[in-house]
Amino acid sequence: MQHAQHQALVGLIWNIANKLRGPYRPPQYRKVMLPLIVLRRLDLVLEPTKDKVIQAAKEFKAKGIKDKALEKALSRVAVGAGRTQPLYNTSKFTFRKLLDDPDNIASNLVSYIHAFSPRAKDIFDKFEFEAEIHRLDESERLYLIIKEICAFDIDLSPKNISNMQMGYLFEELVRKFNEQA
């Protein structure tokens, strides 16, 4: 990604963050935007194996496989398609499908996050993101922010942004959000 594209993407994300104004002050934007950016990236990274993982989860559970054995088995299914990280999500939702049910978007988003592999769930626990989901929903900003992040001009997929470039993007966002604090 060229510097100009990088800066444009940072600008687009910052413009979305500005829609939090009111219920959030600029120094608080990071509480929402950083976990949502990570969530969107994971959603796009897991997209190629999502259907296989969901089907495998049903089959493994029907065979009585559970707990750590289920996690290991699903991790092996998720690693397909050239990926090296054993992360997965067993939810019927994708980030974009959350938009199909605006009235239940908060509960569906929480359910979606809980369906991630333990390693990924741990990330969102550390962000303490569930409280922010409810705050966003109460202020009627959750649907709007998710819709904006799903826009086609914010493509965080691995085919568009390498892991290294994603790291730089995240680092720049952290810097920008910290400047506000």
mmCIF file of C-alpha atoms in Angstrom:
data_model
loop_
_atom_site.group_PDB
_atom_site.id
_atom_site.type_symbol
_atom_site.label_atom_id
_atom_site.label_comp_id
_atom_site.label_asym_id
_atom_site.label_seq_id
_atom_site.Cartn_x
_atom_site.Cartn_y
_atom_site.Cartn_z
ATOM 1 C CA MET A 1 0.000 0.000 0.000
ATOM 2 C CA GLN A 2 1.403 3.342 -0.975
ATOM 3 C CA HIS A 3 1.728 6.168 1.524
ATOM 4 C CA ALA A 4 -1.123 8.126 -0.080
ATOM 5 C CA GLN A 5 -3.461 5.100 0.084
ATOM 6 C CA HIS A 6 -2.424 4.492 3.681
ATOM 7 C CA GLN A 7 -3.180 8.083 4.673
ATOM 8 C CA ALA A 8 -6.492 8.003 2.781
ATOM 9 C CA LEU A 9 -7.550 4.876 4.671
ATOM 10 C CA VAL A 10 -6.551 6.426 8.005
ATOM 11 C CA GLY A 11 -8.588 9.498 7.009
ATOM 12 C CA LEU A 12 -11.650 7.404 6.142
ATOM 13 C CA ILE A 13 -11.466 5.602 9.470
ATOM 14 C CA TRP A 14 -11.017 8.888 11.317
ATOM 15 C CA ASN A 15 -14.099 10.298 9.551
ATOM 16 C CA ILE A 16 -16.091 7.297 10.762
ATOM 17 C CA ALA A 17 -14.774 7.858 14.282
ATOM 18 C CA ASN A 18 -16.023 11.445 14.149
ATOM 19 C CA LYS A 19 -19.564 10.043 13.903
ATOM 20 C CA LEU A 20 -19.133 8.969 17.516
ATOM 21 C CA ARG A 21 -19.126 12.606 18.582
ATOM 22 C CA GLY A 22 -21.784 13.184 21.212
ATOM 23 C CA PRO A 23 -21.813 9.935 23.162
ATOM 24 C CA TYR A 24 -17.997 9.874 22.901
ATOM 25 C CA ARG A 25 -15.346 12.546 23.064
ATOM 26 C CA PRO A 26 -12.426 12.282 20.584
ATOM 27 C CA PRO A 27 -10.053 10.752 23.173
ATOM 28 C CA GLN A 28 -12.617 7.952 23.654
ATOM 29 C CA TYR A 29 -12.976 7.064 19.953
ATOM 30 C CA ARG A 30 -10.260 4.436 20.279
ATOM 31 C CA LYS A 31 -12.470 2.393 22.648
ATOM 32 C CA VAL A 32 -14.764 1.756 19.683
ATOM 33 C CA MET A 33 -12.697 2.092 16.565
ATOM 34 C CA LEU A 34 -9.689 -0.070 17.428
ATOM 35 C CA PRO A 35 -11.719 -3.184 18.312
ATOM 36 C CA LEU A 36 -14.005 -2.652 15.313
ATOM 37 C CA ILE A 37 -11.041 -2.409 12.958
ATOM 38 C CA VAL A 38 -9.592 -5.614 14.417
ATOM 39 C CA LEU A 39 -12.999 -7.275 14.176
ATOM 40 C CA ARG A 40 -13.456 -6.264 10.548
ATOM 41 C CA ARG A 41 -9.969 -7.480 9.659
ATOM 42 C CA LEU A 42 -10.552 -10.847 11.348
ATOM 43 C CA ASP A 43 -13.897 -11.155 9.590
ATOM 44 C CA LEU A 44 -12.240 -10.702 6.204
ATOM 45 C CA VAL A 45 -9.282 -12.956 7.057
ATOM 46 C CA LEU A 46 -11.619 -15.780 8.097
ATOM 47 C CA GLU A 47 -14.001 -15.369 5.160
ATOM 48 C CA PRO A 48 -12.407 -18.036 2.887
ATOM 49 C CA THR A 49 -12.905 -20.856 5.426
ATOM 50 C CA LYS A 50 -15.989 -19.597 7.300
ATOM 51 C CA ASP A 51 -18.524 -21.953 5.678
ATOM 52 C CA LYS A 52 -16.236 -24.961 6.129
ATOM 53 C CA VAL A 53 -15.706 -24.111 9.789
ATOM 54 C CA ILE A 54 -19.442 -23.729 10.448
ATOM 55 C CA GLN A 55 -20.187 -27.065 8.762
ATOM 56 C CA ALA A 56 -17.333 -28.803 10.579
ATOM 57 C CA ALA A 57 -18.506 -27.387 13.918
ATOM 58 C CA LYS A 58 -21.944 -28.957 13.383
ATOM 59 C CA GLU A 59 -20.420 -32.292 12.420
ATOM 60 C CA PHE A 60 -17.912 -32.351 15.289
ATOM 61 C CA LYS A 61 -20.562 -31.418 17.852
ATOM 62 C CA ALA A 62 -22.878 -34.127 16.505
ATOM 63 C CA LYS A 63 -20.060 -36.618 17.122
ATOM 64 C CA GLY A 64 -19.744 -35.399 20.707
ATOM 65 C CA ILE A 65 -16.463 -33.577 20.218
ATOM 66 C CA LYS A 66 -16.240 -30.587 22.562
ATOM 67 C CA ASP A 67 -14.011 -28.218 24.532
ATOM 68 C CA LYS A 68 -10.281 -28.326 23.692
ATOM 69 C CA ALA A 69 -10.709 -31.157 21.188
ATOM 70 C CA LEU A 70 -13.320 -29.127 19.315
ATOM 71 C CA GLU A 71 -11.085 -26.045 19.341
ATOM 72 C CA LYS A 72 -8.166 -28.041 17.914
ATOM 73 C CA ALA A 73 -10.313 -29.668 15.245
ATOM 74 C CA LEU A 74 -11.865 -26.353 14.154
ATOM 75 C CA SER A 75 -8.446 -24.705 14.128
ATOM 76 C CA ARG A 76 -7.233 -27.335 11.658
ATOM 77 C CA VAL A 77 -10.239 -26.696 9.403
ATOM 78 C CA ALA A 78 -9.732 -22.922 9.610
ATOM 79 C CA VAL A 79 -6.061 -23.060 8.644
ATOM 80 C CA GLY A 80 -7.000 -24.043 5.072
ATOM 81 C CA ALA A 81 -6.738 -21.728 2.076
ATOM 82 C CA GLY A 82 -3.088 -20.856 2.694
ATOM 83 C CA ARG A 83 -3.669 -19.306 6.112
ATOM 84 C CA THR A 84 -1.266 -20.025 8.900
ATOM 85 C CA GLN A 85 -3.210 -18.745 11.913
ATOM 86 C CA PRO A 86 -5.697 -21.153 13.494
ATOM 87 C CA LEU A 87 -8.437 -18.602 14.182
ATOM 88 C CA TYR A 88 -12.072 -19.271 13.411
ATOM 89 C CA ASN A 89 -15.631 -18.104 14.002
ATOM 90 C CA THR A 90 -18.626 -20.444 14.204
ATOM 91 C CA SER A 91 -21.327 -17.769 14.087
ATOM 92 C CA LYS A 92 -23.817 -17.599 11.234
ATOM 93 C CA PHE A 93 -23.016 -13.889 11.147
ATOM 94 C CA THR A 94 -20.356 -12.045 9.261
ATOM 95 C CA PHE A 95 -19.624 -8.403 9.908
ATOM 96 C CA ARG A 96 -21.737 -7.450 6.890
ATOM 97 C CA LYS A 97 -24.620 -9.817 7.799
ATOM 98 C CA LEU A 98 -24.984 -8.010 11.121
ATOM 99 C CA LEU A 99 -26.502 -5.157 9.122
ATOM 100 C CA ASP A 100 -29.430 -7.366 8.056
ATOM 101 C CA ASP A 101 -31.021 -7.131 11.515
ATOM 102 C CA PRO A 102 -30.668 -3.542 12.758
ATOM 103 C CA ASP A 103 -33.040 -4.059 15.702
ATOM 104 C CA ASN A 104 -30.856 -6.800 17.186
ATOM 105 C CA ILE A 105 -27.455 -5.638 16.036
ATOM 106 C CA ALA A 106 -25.992 -5.324 19.542
ATOM 107 C CA SER A 107 -26.972 -8.805 20.704
ATOM 108 C CA ASN A 108 -25.981 -10.281 17.341
ATOM 109 C CA LEU A 109 -22.582 -8.579 17.489
ATOM 110 C CA VAL A 110 -21.969 -9.911 20.998
ATOM 111 C CA SER A 111 -23.015 -13.386 19.825
ATOM 112 C CA TYR A 112 -20.703 -13.063 16.812
ATOM 113 C CA ILE A 113 -17.750 -12.129 19.023
ATOM 114 C CA HIS A 114 -18.465 -15.017 21.401
ATOM 115 C CA ALA A 115 -18.309 -17.433 18.441
ATOM 116 C CA PHE A 116 -14.641 -16.665 17.766
ATOM 117 C CA SER A 117 -11.878 -19.058 18.727
ATOM 118 C CA PRO A 118 -10.572 -18.479 22.273
ATOM 119 C CA ARG A 119 -7.491 -16.596 21.075
ATOM 120 C CA ALA A 120 -9.592 -14.081 19.158
ATOM 121 C CA LYS A 121 -12.191 -13.753 21.940
ATOM 122 C CA ASP A 122 -9.375 -12.877 24.307
ATOM 123 C CA ILE A 123 -8.540 -9.847 22.154
ATOM 124 C CA PHE A 124 -12.050 -8.453 22.532
ATOM 125 C CA ASP A 125 -12.105 -9.226 26.256
ATOM 126 C CA LYS A 126 -8.939 -7.153 26.645
ATOM 127 C CA PHE A 127 -10.576 -4.296 24.738
ATOM 128 C CA GLU A 128 -13.590 -4.596 27.115
ATOM 129 C CA PHE A 129 -15.585 -4.119 23.963
ATOM 130 C CA GLU A 130 -18.904 -5.575 25.077
ATOM 131 C CA ALA A 131 -19.591 -2.529 27.268
ATOM 132 C CA GLU A 132 -18.896 -0.268 24.295
ATOM 133 C CA ILE A 133 -21.281 -2.269 22.115
ATOM 134 C CA HIS A 134 -24.106 -1.590 24.546
ATOM 135 C CA ARG A 135 -23.148 2.073 24.861
ATOM 136 C CA LEU A 136 -23.099 2.442 21.071
ATOM 137 C CA ASP A 137 -26.453 0.708 20.766
ATOM 138 C CA GLU A 138 -28.054 2.906 23.422
ATOM 139 C CA SER A 139 -26.806 6.022 21.616
ATOM 140 C CA GLU A 140 -28.065 4.635 18.284
ATOM 141 C CA ARG A 141 -24.603 4.715 16.730
ATOM 142 C CA LEU A 142 -23.790 0.996 16.480
ATOM 143 C CA TYR A 143 -25.573 0.278 13.194
ATOM 144 C CA LEU A 144 -24.208 3.458 11.603
ATOM 145 C CA ILE A 145 -20.599 2.739 12.574
ATOM 146 C CA ILE A 146 -20.715 -0.900 11.452
ATOM 147 C CA LYS A 147 -22.323 0.117 8.162
ATOM 148 C CA GLU A 148 -19.562 2.665 7.574
ATOM 149 C CA ILE A 149 -16.794 0.165 8.340
ATOM 150 C CA CYS A 150 -18.372 -2.306 5.911
ATOM 151 C CA ALA A 151 -18.220 0.260 3.091
ATOM 152 C CA PHE A 152 -16.363 -0.915 0.022
ATOM 153 C CA ASP A 153 -13.843 1.929 0.171
ATOM 154 C CA ILE A 154 -12.559 0.504 3.475
ATOM 155 C CA ASP A 155 -11.215 -2.834 2.294
ATOM 156 C CA LEU A 156 -9.190 -4.390 5.101
ATOM 157 C CA SER A 157 -8.971 -7.786 3.398
ATOM 158 C CA PRO A 158 -5.607 -9.577 3.191
ATOM 159 C CA LYS A 159 -5.672 -9.318 -0.611
ATOM 160 C CA ASN A 160 -5.779 -5.518 -0.297
ATOM 161 C CA ILE A 161 -3.662 -4.957 2.836
ATOM 162 C CA SER A 162 -0.839 -7.241 3.938
ATOM 163 C CA ASN A 163 -0.399 -8.118 7.607
ATOM 164 C CA MET A 164 2.545 -5.733 7.801
ATOM 165 C CA GLN A 165 0.552 -2.911 6.230
ATOM 166 C CA MET A 166 -2.337 -3.677 8.598
ATOM 167 C CA GLY A 167 0.097 -3.365 11.486
ATOM 168 C CA TYR A 168 1.226 0.032 10.222
ATOM 169 C CA LEU A 169 -2.398 1.122 9.801
ATOM 170 C CA PHE A 170 -3.271 0.019 13.318
ATOM 171 C CA GLU A 171 -0.150 1.716 14.693
ATOM 172 C CA GLU A 172 -1.067 4.972 12.939
ATOM 173 C CA LEU A 173 -4.616 4.801 14.304
ATOM 174 C CA VAL A 174 -3.362 4.170 17.834
ATOM 175 C CA ARG A 175 -1.020 7.161 17.484
ATOM 176 C CA LYS A 176 -3.792 9.368 16.140
ATOM 177 C CA PHE A 177 -6.250 8.343 18.861
ATOM 178 C CA ASN A 178 -3.610 8.846 21.556
ATOM 179 C CA GLU A 179 -2.900 12.348 20.246
ATOM 180 C CA GLN A 180 -6.518 13.175 21.071
ATOM 181 C CA ALA A 181 -5.985 12.040 24.644
#
